[in-house]
């Protein structure tokens, strides 16, 4: 559990740091949950991610989380194997709900009040997503996990992360990476040793250069709604706090 000081009403913690945004949407890829196995849910990784979320809450930051499902199923995988794309995408949305329930369990073990809200209705296990209700949960200090994507096929979870950030008045989409890449690079650092990390980049540069930040639909949405994106390595312990406090050199700001 976090031992960080609690924030006062202005969002300033006892150590004098004001978070850059009072409310964020954290986008985590399902693959982050898989750890080195590459599939399924690694409890130790989920706990590490949850501890960083609890730490963000200790700074007074409202946190809504959108999780992908790539550790279990991606619609494109099924479509590539000849399945109907929409059917395969609904399976992907269900995968995001499984991950969301795992994260909820871990957050609650850390005594962090949490609600899962789904875009596909499943009242036995989670609340339906209702914007005003989600707002209320956030105001009460609950972490809100937004599961099931948009509830519509032909999207990835990047787009609901951007959409929910806009409708819940979040200051930024914080996009966690999980493969050791700690931001946006001039080229793929795993293929090109001369690639350098960028501290900041514009939406248009991301789109024009085809940089793999988030899917282009979500980048366009963020651009249209002036919603900044920070890409950072979510698997480095304490990195979420570093992003929230603006530590130099951590992640890449897209705006
Ligand atoms: N998905 C969808 N609509 C949405 C969000 C997700 O159809 O609004 C499906 C889609 O098949 C996607 C899968 O859910 O591949 C898992 O989400 P994503 O690929 O974003 O997972 P991640 O790569 O972040 O683990």
PDB file of C-alpha atoms and ligand atoms in Angstrom:
ATOM      1  CA  UNK A   1       0.000   0.000   0.000  1.00  0.00           C
ATOM      2  CA  UNK A   2       1.127   3.543  -0.646  1.00  0.00           C
ATOM      3  CA  UNK A   3       2.771   5.516   2.121  1.00  0.00           C
ATOM      4  CA  UNK A   4       2.490   8.783   0.201  1.00  0.00           C
ATOM      5  CA  UNK A   5       1.027  11.820   1.929  1.00  0.00           C
ATOM      6  CA  UNK A   6      -2.619  12.636   1.285  1.00  0.00           C
ATOM      7  CA  UNK A   7      -3.478  15.673  -0.838  1.00  0.00           C
ATOM      8  CA  UNK A   8      -5.308  18.695   0.504  1.00  0.00           C
ATOM      9  CA  UNK A   9      -8.343  20.271  -1.172  1.00  0.00           C
ATOM     10  CA  UNK A  10      -6.214  22.049  -3.769  1.00  0.00           C
ATOM     11  CA  UNK A  11      -4.608  18.788  -4.777  1.00  0.00           C
ATOM     12  CA  UNK A  12      -1.309  19.645  -3.130  1.00  0.00           C
ATOM     13  CA  UNK A  13       0.240  16.773  -1.204  1.00  0.00           C
ATOM     14  CA  UNK A  14       2.052  17.255   2.086  1.00  0.00           C
ATOM     15  CA  UNK A  15       5.321  17.006   0.157  1.00  0.00           C
ATOM     16  CA  UNK A  16       4.253  20.131  -1.703  1.00  0.00           C
ATOM     17  CA  UNK A  17       3.552  18.648  -5.117  1.00  0.00           C
ATOM     18  CA  UNK A  18       0.424  19.583  -7.031  1.00  0.00           C
ATOM     19  CA  UNK A  19      -0.680  16.925  -9.518  1.00  0.00           C
ATOM     20  CA  UNK A  20      -0.787  18.178 -13.105  1.00  0.00           C
ATOM     21  CA  UNK A  21      -4.417  17.079 -13.508  1.00  0.00           C
ATOM     22  CA  UNK A  22      -7.084  16.595 -10.823  1.00  0.00           C
ATOM     23  CA  UNK A  23      -8.695  13.782 -12.846  1.00  0.00           C
ATOM     24  CA  UNK A  24      -7.248  11.319 -15.339  1.00  0.00           C
ATOM     25  CA  UNK A  25      -8.259   8.372 -17.449  1.00  0.00           C
ATOM     26  CA  UNK A  26      -5.557   5.722 -17.226  1.00  0.00           C
ATOM     27  CA  UNK A  27      -5.458   3.412 -20.236  1.00  0.00           C
ATOM     28  CA  UNK A  28      -3.777   0.092 -19.544  1.00  0.00           C
ATOM     29  CA  UNK A  29      -3.243  -2.493 -22.211  1.00  0.00           C
ATOM     30  CA  UNK A  30      -4.508  -5.964 -21.415  1.00  0.00           C
ATOM     31  CA  UNK A  31      -1.106  -7.269 -22.424  1.00  0.00           C
ATOM     32  CA  UNK A  32       0.398  -5.453 -19.431  1.00  0.00           C
ATOM     33  CA  UNK A  33      -1.564  -7.847 -17.205  1.00  0.00           C
ATOM     34  CA  UNK A  34       0.000 -10.888 -18.826  1.00  0.00           C
ATOM     35  CA  UNK A  35       3.544 -10.295 -17.631  1.00  0.00           C
ATOM     36  CA  UNK A  36       6.230 -12.452 -19.198  1.00  0.00           C
ATOM     37  CA  UNK A  37       3.763 -15.278 -19.873  1.00  0.00           C
ATOM     38  CA  UNK A  38       2.271 -13.168 -22.669  1.00  0.00           C
ATOM     39  CA  UNK A  39      -1.200 -14.521 -21.886  1.00  0.00           C
ATOM     40  CA  UNK A  40      -3.656 -14.444 -18.993  1.00  0.00           C
ATOM     41  CA  UNK A  41      -3.393 -12.469 -15.776  1.00  0.00           C
ATOM     42  CA  UNK A  42      -0.243 -12.230 -13.644  1.00  0.00           C
ATOM     43  CA  UNK A  43      -1.412 -11.341 -10.127  1.00  0.00           C
ATOM     44  CA  UNK A  44       1.910  -9.750  -9.140  1.00  0.00           C
ATOM     45  CA  UNK A  45       1.788  -7.368 -12.111  1.00  0.00           C
ATOM     46  CA  UNK A  46      -1.829  -6.421 -11.433  1.00  0.00           C
ATOM     47  CA  UNK A  47      -0.927  -5.714  -7.833  1.00  0.00           C
ATOM     48  CA  UNK A  48       2.000  -3.522  -8.838  1.00  0.00           C
ATOM     49  CA  UNK A  49      -0.216  -1.531 -11.209  1.00  0.00           C
ATOM     50  CA  UNK A  50      -2.929  -1.278  -8.545  1.00  0.00           C
ATOM     51  CA  UNK A  51      -0.427   0.050  -5.997  1.00  0.00           C
ATOM     52  CA  UNK A  52       0.489   2.871  -8.353  1.00  0.00           C
ATOM     53  CA  UNK A  53      -3.208   3.674  -8.806  1.00  0.00           C
ATOM     54  CA  UNK A  54      -3.667   3.788  -5.020  1.00  0.00           C
ATOM     55  CA  UNK A  55      -0.658   6.090  -4.862  1.00  0.00           C
ATOM     56  CA  UNK A  56      -2.297   8.413  -7.427  1.00  0.00           C
ATOM     57  CA  UNK A  57      -5.429   8.444  -5.284  1.00  0.00           C
ATOM     58  CA  UNK A  58      -3.307   9.427  -2.273  1.00  0.00           C
ATOM     59  CA  UNK A  59      -2.372  12.548  -4.247  1.00  0.00           C
ATOM     60  CA  UNK A  60      -6.083  13.378  -4.534  1.00  0.00           C
ATOM     61  CA  UNK A  61      -6.234  12.545  -8.249  1.00  0.00           C
ATOM     62  CA  UNK A  62      -9.542  11.099  -9.490  1.00  0.00           C
ATOM     63  CA  UNK A  63      -8.732   7.967 -11.461  1.00  0.00           C
ATOM     64  CA  UNK A  64     -10.880   6.256 -14.088  1.00  0.00           C
ATOM     65  CA  UNK A  65      -9.266   3.252 -15.775  1.00  0.00           C
ATOM     66  CA  UNK A  66      -9.880   1.679 -19.163  1.00  0.00           C
ATOM     67  CA  UNK A  67      -8.260  -1.734 -19.627  1.00  0.00           C
ATOM     68  CA  UNK A  68      -7.778  -3.575 -22.869  1.00  0.00           C
ATOM     69  CA  UNK A  69      -8.222  -7.281 -23.410  1.00  0.00           C
ATOM     70  CA  UNK A  70      -5.267  -8.226 -25.584  1.00  0.00           C
ATOM     71  CA  UNK A  71      -3.919 -10.683 -22.964  1.00  0.00           C
ATOM     72  CA  UNK A  72      -7.030 -12.777 -23.559  1.00  0.00           C
ATOM     73  CA  UNK A  73      -8.512 -11.965 -26.941  1.00  0.00           C
ATOM     74  CA  UNK A  74      -8.373  -9.345 -29.678  1.00  0.00           C
ATOM     75  CA  UNK A  75     -11.080  -9.072 -32.302  1.00  0.00           C
ATOM     76  CA  UNK A  76      -8.542  -8.764 -35.087  1.00  0.00           C
ATOM     77  CA  UNK A  77      -7.079 -12.156 -34.165  1.00  0.00           C
ATOM     78  CA  UNK A  78     -10.429 -13.816 -34.719  1.00  0.00           C
ATOM     79  CA  UNK A  79     -11.161 -11.803 -37.837  1.00  0.00           C
ATOM     80  CA  UNK A  80      -7.754 -12.821 -39.215  1.00  0.00           C
ATOM     81  CA  UNK A  81      -8.711 -16.455 -38.693  1.00  0.00           C
ATOM     82  CA  UNK A  82     -11.964 -16.012 -40.625  1.00  0.00           C
ATOM     83  CA  UNK A  83     -14.397 -15.109 -37.848  1.00  0.00           C
ATOM     84  CA  UNK A  84     -17.037 -12.471 -38.268  1.00  0.00           C
ATOM     85  CA  UNK A  85     -15.271  -9.280 -37.113  1.00  0.00           C
ATOM     86  CA  UNK A  86     -18.127  -7.941 -34.990  1.00  0.00           C
ATOM     87  CA  UNK A  87     -18.532 -11.292 -33.224  1.00  0.00           C
ATOM     88  CA  UNK A  88     -14.799 -11.434 -32.543  1.00  0.00           C
ATOM     89  CA  UNK A  89     -14.838  -7.855 -31.244  1.00  0.00           C
ATOM     90  CA  UNK A  90     -17.636  -8.648 -28.764  1.00  0.00           C
ATOM     91  CA  UNK A  91     -15.394 -11.433 -27.464  1.00  0.00           C
ATOM     92  CA  UNK A  92     -12.644  -8.819 -27.044  1.00  0.00           C
ATOM     93  CA  UNK A  93     -15.002  -6.578 -25.085  1.00  0.00           C
ATOM     94  CA  UNK A  94     -15.762  -9.494 -22.747  1.00  0.00           C
ATOM     95  CA  UNK A  95     -12.010  -9.959 -22.248  1.00  0.00           C
ATOM     96  CA  UNK A  96     -11.743  -6.352 -21.038  1.00  0.00           C
ATOM     97  CA  UNK A  97     -14.431  -7.088 -18.446  1.00  0.00           C
ATOM     98  CA  UNK A  98     -12.495 -10.096 -17.117  1.00  0.00           C
ATOM     99  CA  UNK A  99      -9.408  -7.888 -16.703  1.00  0.00           C
ATOM    100  CA  UNK A 100     -11.473  -5.166 -15.052  1.00  0.00           C
ATOM    101  CA  UNK A 101     -12.832  -7.566 -12.442  1.00  0.00           C
ATOM    102  CA  UNK A 102      -9.282  -8.759 -11.703  1.00  0.00           C
ATOM    103  CA  UNK A 103      -8.100  -5.188 -11.191  1.00  0.00           C
ATOM    104  CA  UNK A 104     -11.120  -4.371  -9.019  1.00  0.00           C
ATOM    105  CA  UNK A 105     -10.351  -7.333  -6.782  1.00  0.00           C
ATOM    106  CA  UNK A 106      -6.739  -6.243  -6.389  1.00  0.00           C
ATOM    107  CA  UNK A 107      -7.611  -2.599  -5.716  1.00  0.00           C
ATOM    108  CA  UNK A 108     -10.109  -3.670  -3.082  1.00  0.00           C
ATOM    109  CA  UNK A 109      -7.488  -5.875  -1.426  1.00  0.00           C
ATOM    110  CA  UNK A 110      -5.519  -2.635  -1.130  1.00  0.00           C
ATOM    111  CA  UNK A 111      -8.616  -1.071   0.483  1.00  0.00           C
ATOM    112  CA  UNK A 112      -9.244   1.228  -2.463  1.00  0.00           C
ATOM    113  CA  UNK A 113     -13.012   1.600  -3.064  1.00  0.00           C
ATOM    114  CA  UNK A 114     -13.642   0.711  -6.698  1.00  0.00           C
ATOM    115  CA  UNK A 115     -16.533   0.395  -9.114  1.00  0.00           C
ATOM    116  CA  UNK A 116     -16.563  -1.465 -12.398  1.00  0.00           C
ATOM    117  CA  UNK A 117     -18.939   0.062 -14.944  1.00  0.00           C
ATOM    118  CA  UNK A 118     -19.578  -1.766 -18.192  1.00  0.00           C
ATOM    119  CA  UNK A 119     -20.653  -0.561 -21.605  1.00  0.00           C
ATOM    120  CA  UNK A 120     -22.257  -3.989 -22.129  1.00  0.00           C
ATOM    121  CA  UNK A 121     -24.850  -4.560 -19.433  1.00  0.00           C
ATOM    122  CA  UNK A 122     -23.957  -7.267 -16.886  1.00  0.00           C
ATOM    123  CA  UNK A 123     -25.786  -6.181 -13.762  1.00  0.00           C
ATOM    124  CA  UNK A 124     -24.851  -9.288 -11.760  1.00  0.00           C
ATOM    125  CA  UNK A 125     -21.195  -8.322 -11.753  1.00  0.00           C
ATOM    126  CA  UNK A 126     -20.926  -4.597 -12.510  1.00  0.00           C
ATOM    127  CA  UNK A 127     -22.906  -1.393 -12.874  1.00  0.00           C
ATOM    128  CA  UNK A 128     -23.923  -0.199 -16.319  1.00  0.00           C
ATOM    129  CA  UNK A 129     -21.897   2.806 -17.461  1.00  0.00           C
ATOM    130  CA  UNK A 130     -23.885   5.958 -16.730  1.00  0.00           C
ATOM    131  CA  UNK A 131     -21.857   9.139 -17.010  1.00  0.00           C
ATOM    132  CA  UNK A 132     -23.424  10.987 -14.088  1.00  0.00           C
ATOM    133  CA  UNK A 133     -23.040   7.964 -11.852  1.00  0.00           C
ATOM    134  CA  UNK A 134     -19.407   7.595 -12.869  1.00  0.00           C
ATOM    135  CA  UNK A 135     -18.870  11.279 -12.011  1.00  0.00           C
ATOM    136  CA  UNK A 136     -20.379  10.711  -8.578  1.00  0.00           C
ATOM    137  CA  UNK A 137     -18.134   7.709  -7.901  1.00  0.00           C
ATOM    138  CA  UNK A 138     -15.077   9.744  -8.866  1.00  0.00           C
ATOM    139  CA  UNK A 139     -16.156  12.636  -6.652  1.00  0.00           C
ATOM    140  CA  UNK A 140     -16.435  10.183  -3.753  1.00  0.00           C
ATOM    141  CA  UNK A 141     -12.862   9.022  -4.291  1.00  0.00           C
ATOM    142  CA  UNK A 142     -13.706   5.685  -5.876  1.00  0.00           C
ATOM    143  CA  UNK A 143     -11.594   4.367  -8.686  1.00  0.00           C
ATOM    144  CA  UNK A 144     -13.902   3.726 -11.640  1.00  0.00           C
ATOM    145  CA  UNK A 145     -12.936   0.920 -14.002  1.00  0.00           C
ATOM    146  CA  UNK A 146     -14.632   1.364 -17.353  1.00  0.00           C
ATOM    147  CA  UNK A 147     -15.028  -2.065 -18.907  1.00  0.00           C
ATOM    148  CA  UNK A 148     -16.377  -3.386 -22.181  1.00  0.00           C
ATOM    149  CA  UNK A 149     -14.901  -0.624 -24.326  1.00  0.00           C
ATOM    150  CA  UNK A 150     -17.530   1.420 -26.101  1.00  0.00           C
ATOM    151  CA  UNK A 151     -19.878  -1.554 -26.219  1.00  0.00           C
ATOM    152  CA  UNK A 152     -19.494  -1.389 -29.999  1.00  0.00           C
ATOM    153  CA  UNK A 153     -17.323  -3.459 -32.361  1.00  0.00           C
ATOM    154  CA  UNK A 154     -14.679  -2.109 -34.757  1.00  0.00           C
ATOM    155  CA  UNK A 155     -12.910  -0.144 -32.034  1.00  0.00           C
ATOM    156  CA  UNK A 156     -10.034  -0.802 -29.654  1.00  0.00           C
ATOM    157  CA  UNK A 157     -10.042   0.366 -26.054  1.00  0.00           C
ATOM    158  CA  UNK A 158      -8.005   3.459 -26.972  1.00  0.00           C
ATOM    159  CA  UNK A 159     -11.134   5.174 -28.265  1.00  0.00           C
ATOM    160  CA  UNK A 160     -13.276   4.623 -25.151  1.00  0.00           C
ATOM    161  CA  UNK A 161     -10.322   5.843 -23.065  1.00  0.00           C
ATOM    162  CA  UNK A 162     -10.365   9.114 -25.041  1.00  0.00           C
ATOM    163  CA  UNK A 163     -14.155   9.406 -25.136  1.00  0.00           C
ATOM    164  CA  UNK A 164     -14.631   8.741 -21.414  1.00  0.00           C
ATOM    165  CA  UNK A 165     -11.843  11.205 -20.604  1.00  0.00           C
ATOM    166  CA  UNK A 166     -13.723  13.894 -22.524  1.00  0.00           C
ATOM    167  CA  UNK A 167     -17.128  13.162 -21.067  1.00  0.00           C
ATOM    168  CA  UNK A 168     -15.827  12.814 -17.500  1.00  0.00           C
ATOM    169  CA  UNK A 169     -13.818  16.061 -17.832  1.00  0.00           C
ATOM    170  CA  UNK A 170     -10.484  14.352 -17.230  1.00  0.00           C
ATOM    171  CA  UNK A 171      -7.423  16.502 -17.788  1.00  0.00           C
ATOM    172  CA  UNK A 172      -5.519  13.872 -19.739  1.00  0.00           C
ATOM    173  CA  UNK A 173      -5.427  10.335 -21.048  1.00  0.00           C
ATOM    174  CA  UNK A 174      -2.492   8.566 -19.431  1.00  0.00           C
ATOM    175  CA  UNK A 175      -1.551   5.689 -21.691  1.00  0.00           C
ATOM    176  CA  UNK A 176       0.570   3.018 -20.083  1.00  0.00           C
ATOM    177  CA  UNK A 177       2.945   0.948 -22.168  1.00  0.00           C
ATOM    178  CA  UNK A 178       4.115  -2.437 -20.988  1.00  0.00           C
ATOM    179  CA  UNK A 179       6.949  -3.547 -23.246  1.00  0.00           C
ATOM    180  CA  UNK A 180       9.770  -1.522 -21.717  1.00  0.00           C
ATOM    181  CA  UNK A 181       9.232   1.378 -24.150  1.00  0.00           C
ATOM    182  CA  UNK A 182       8.956   4.464 -21.968  1.00  0.00           C
ATOM    183  CA  UNK A 183       7.383   6.942 -24.386  1.00  0.00           C
ATOM    184  CA  UNK A 184       7.186   7.921 -28.035  1.00  0.00           C
ATOM    185  CA  UNK A 185      10.355   7.518 -30.106  1.00  0.00           C
ATOM    186  CA  UNK A 186      11.440   8.914 -33.457  1.00  0.00           C
ATOM    187  CA  UNK A 187      11.389   5.305 -34.711  1.00  0.00           C
ATOM    188  CA  UNK A 188      10.785   1.872 -33.188  1.00  0.00           C
ATOM    189  CA  UNK A 189      13.604   1.682 -30.578  1.00  0.00           C
ATOM    190  CA  UNK A 190      13.562  -2.122 -30.763  1.00  0.00           C
ATOM    191  CA  UNK A 191      14.402  -2.017 -34.473  1.00  0.00           C
ATOM    192  CA  UNK A 192      16.375   1.210 -34.827  1.00  0.00           C
ATOM    193  CA  UNK A 193      19.214   1.836 -32.302  1.00  0.00           C
ATOM    194  CA  UNK A 194      19.407   5.509 -33.354  1.00  0.00           C
ATOM    195  CA  UNK A 195      15.798   6.150 -32.285  1.00  0.00           C
ATOM    196  CA  UNK A 196      15.491   8.828 -29.606  1.00  0.00           C
ATOM    197  CA  UNK A 197      12.713   9.451 -27.113  1.00  0.00           C
ATOM    198  CA  UNK A 198      10.613  12.556 -27.542  1.00  0.00           C
ATOM    199  CA  UNK A 199       9.495  14.607 -24.551  1.00  0.00           C
ATOM    200  CA  UNK A 200       6.655  16.119 -26.533  1.00  0.00           C
ATOM    201  CA  UNK A 201       4.992  15.644 -29.921  1.00  0.00           C
ATOM    202  CA  UNK A 202       1.870  16.966 -31.637  1.00  0.00           C
ATOM    203  CA  UNK A 203      -1.186  14.908 -32.553  1.00  0.00           C
ATOM    204  CA  UNK A 204      -0.573  15.682 -36.238  1.00  0.00           C
ATOM    205  CA  UNK A 205       3.009  14.406 -36.076  1.00  0.00           C
ATOM    206  CA  UNK A 206       1.783  11.167 -34.507  1.00  0.00           C
ATOM    207  CA  UNK A 207      -0.824  10.777 -37.240  1.00  0.00           C
ATOM    208  CA  UNK A 208       1.396  11.809 -40.161  1.00  0.00           C
ATOM    209  CA  UNK A 209       4.316   9.626 -39.090  1.00  0.00           C
ATOM    210  CA  UNK A 210       2.079   6.691 -38.211  1.00  0.00           C
ATOM    211  CA  UNK A 211       3.657   6.463 -34.748  1.00  0.00           C
ATOM    212  CA  UNK A 212       2.211   3.704 -32.603  1.00  0.00           C
ATOM    213  CA  UNK A 213       0.961   5.783 -29.695  1.00  0.00           C
ATOM    214  CA  UNK A 214      -2.741   4.950 -29.620  1.00  0.00           C
ATOM    215  CA  UNK A 215      -4.987   4.029 -32.513  1.00  0.00           C
ATOM    216  CA  UNK A 216      -5.565   6.891 -34.975  1.00  0.00           C
ATOM    217  CA  UNK A 217      -9.295   7.211 -34.181  1.00  0.00           C
ATOM    218  CA  UNK A 218      -8.471   8.021 -30.569  1.00  0.00           C
ATOM    219  CA  UNK A 219      -5.652  10.412 -31.502  1.00  0.00           C
ATOM    220  CA  UNK A 220      -8.003  12.355 -33.776  1.00  0.00           C
ATOM    221  CA  UNK A 221     -10.616  12.434 -31.023  1.00  0.00           C
ATOM    222  CA  UNK A 222      -8.084  13.768 -28.498  1.00  0.00           C
ATOM    223  CA  UNK A 223      -6.911  16.379 -31.013  1.00  0.00           C
ATOM    224  CA  UNK A 224     -10.471  17.550 -31.705  1.00  0.00           C
ATOM    225  CA  UNK A 225     -11.138  17.851 -27.989  1.00  0.00           C
ATOM    226  CA  UNK A 226      -7.743  19.288 -26.927  1.00  0.00           C
ATOM    227  CA  UNK A 227      -7.183  16.346 -24.633  1.00  0.00           C
ATOM    228  CA  UNK A 228      -3.506  15.733 -23.870  1.00  0.00           C
ATOM    229  CA  UNK A 229      -2.114  12.203 -23.888  1.00  0.00           C
ATOM    230  CA  UNK A 230       0.886  11.075 -21.879  1.00  0.00           C
ATOM    231  CA  UNK A 231       2.547   7.837 -22.972  1.00  0.00           C
ATOM    232  CA  UNK A 232       4.611   6.251 -20.205  1.00  0.00           C
ATOM    233  CA  UNK A 233       6.004   2.923 -19.004  1.00  0.00           C
ATOM    234  CA  UNK A 234       3.313   1.698 -16.614  1.00  0.00           C
ATOM    235  CA  UNK A 235       5.420  -1.206 -15.383  1.00  0.00           C
ATOM    236  CA  UNK A 236       8.073   1.018 -13.757  1.00  0.00           C
ATOM    237  CA  UNK A 237       7.072   1.268 -10.103  1.00  0.00           C
ATOM    238  CA  UNK A 238       6.235   4.858  -9.164  1.00  0.00           C
ATOM    239  CA  UNK A 239       6.025   6.077 -12.756  1.00  0.00           C
ATOM    240  CA  UNK A 240       2.378   7.109 -12.542  1.00  0.00           C
ATOM    241  CA  UNK A 241       3.282   9.492  -9.710  1.00  0.00           C
ATOM    242  CA  UNK A 242       6.206  10.789 -11.789  1.00  0.00           C
ATOM    243  CA  UNK A 243       3.835  11.504 -14.680  1.00  0.00           C
ATOM    244  CA  UNK A 244       1.327  13.167 -12.380  1.00  0.00           C
ATOM    245  CA  UNK A 245       3.969  15.387 -10.816  1.00  0.00           C
ATOM    246  CA  UNK A 246       5.673  16.164 -14.138  1.00  0.00           C
ATOM    247  CA  UNK A 247       9.091  14.678 -13.448  1.00  0.00           C
ATOM    248  CA  UNK A 248      11.299  15.659 -16.391  1.00  0.00           C
ATOM    249  CA  UNK A 249      12.101  12.952 -18.915  1.00  0.00           C
ATOM    250  CA  UNK A 250       9.312  10.586 -17.884  1.00  0.00           C
ATOM    251  CA  UNK A 251       7.025   9.621 -20.770  1.00  0.00           C
ATOM    252  CA  UNK A 252       5.998  11.653 -23.810  1.00  0.00           C
ATOM    253  CA  UNK A 253       3.326  14.335 -23.905  1.00  0.00           C
ATOM    254  CA  UNK A 254       1.128  14.362 -27.012  1.00  0.00           C
ATOM    255  CA  UNK A 255      -0.829  17.586 -27.484  1.00  0.00           C
TER     256      UNK A 255
HETATM  257  N1  LIG B   1     -13.146  -3.886 -28.489  1.00  0.00           N
HETATM  258  C1  LIG B   1     -14.209  -3.464 -29.272  1.00  0.00           C
HETATM  259  N2  LIG B   1     -14.774  -2.235 -29.033  1.00  0.00           N
HETATM  260  C2  LIG B   1     -14.297  -1.395 -28.076  1.00  0.00           C
HETATM  261  C3  LIG B   1     -13.184  -1.806 -27.321  1.00  0.00           C
HETATM  262  C4  LIG B   1     -12.628  -3.057 -27.542  1.00  0.00           C
HETATM  263  O1  LIG B   1     -14.650  -4.181 -30.150  1.00  0.00           O
HETATM  264  O2  LIG B   1     -14.845  -0.290 -27.905  1.00  0.00           O
HETATM  265  C5  LIG B   1     -12.595  -5.243 -28.671  1.00  0.00           C
HETATM  266  C6  LIG B   1     -11.648  -5.382 -29.852  1.00  0.00           C
HETATM  267  O3  LIG B   1     -11.820  -6.647 -30.428  1.00  0.00           O
HETATM  268  C7  LIG B   1     -10.276  -5.307 -29.185  1.00  0.00           C
HETATM  269  C8  LIG B   1     -10.533  -6.046 -27.895  1.00  0.00           C
HETATM  270  O4  LIG B   1     -11.841  -5.618 -27.522  1.00  0.00           O
HETATM  271  O5  LIG B   1      -9.280  -5.941 -29.929  1.00  0.00           O
HETATM  272  C9  LIG B   1      -9.556  -5.794 -26.788  1.00  0.00           C
HETATM  273  O6  LIG B   1      -9.242  -4.416 -26.687  1.00  0.00           O
HETATM  274  P1  LIG B   1      -7.803  -3.840 -27.111  1.00  0.00           P
HETATM  275  O7  LIG B   1      -7.380  -4.426 -28.409  1.00  0.00           O
HETATM  276  O8  LIG B   1      -7.901  -2.366 -27.031  1.00  0.00           O
HETATM  277  O9  LIG B   1      -6.894  -4.399 -25.954  1.00  0.00           O
HETATM  278  P2  LIG B   1      -5.369  -4.011 -25.606  1.00  0.00           P
HETATM  279  O10 LIG B   1      -4.583  -4.020 -26.885  1.00  0.00           O
HETATM  280  O11 LIG B   1      -5.378  -2.631 -25.012  1.00  0.00           O
HETATM  281  O12 LIG B   1      -4.960  -5.055 -24.614  1.00  0.00           O
END
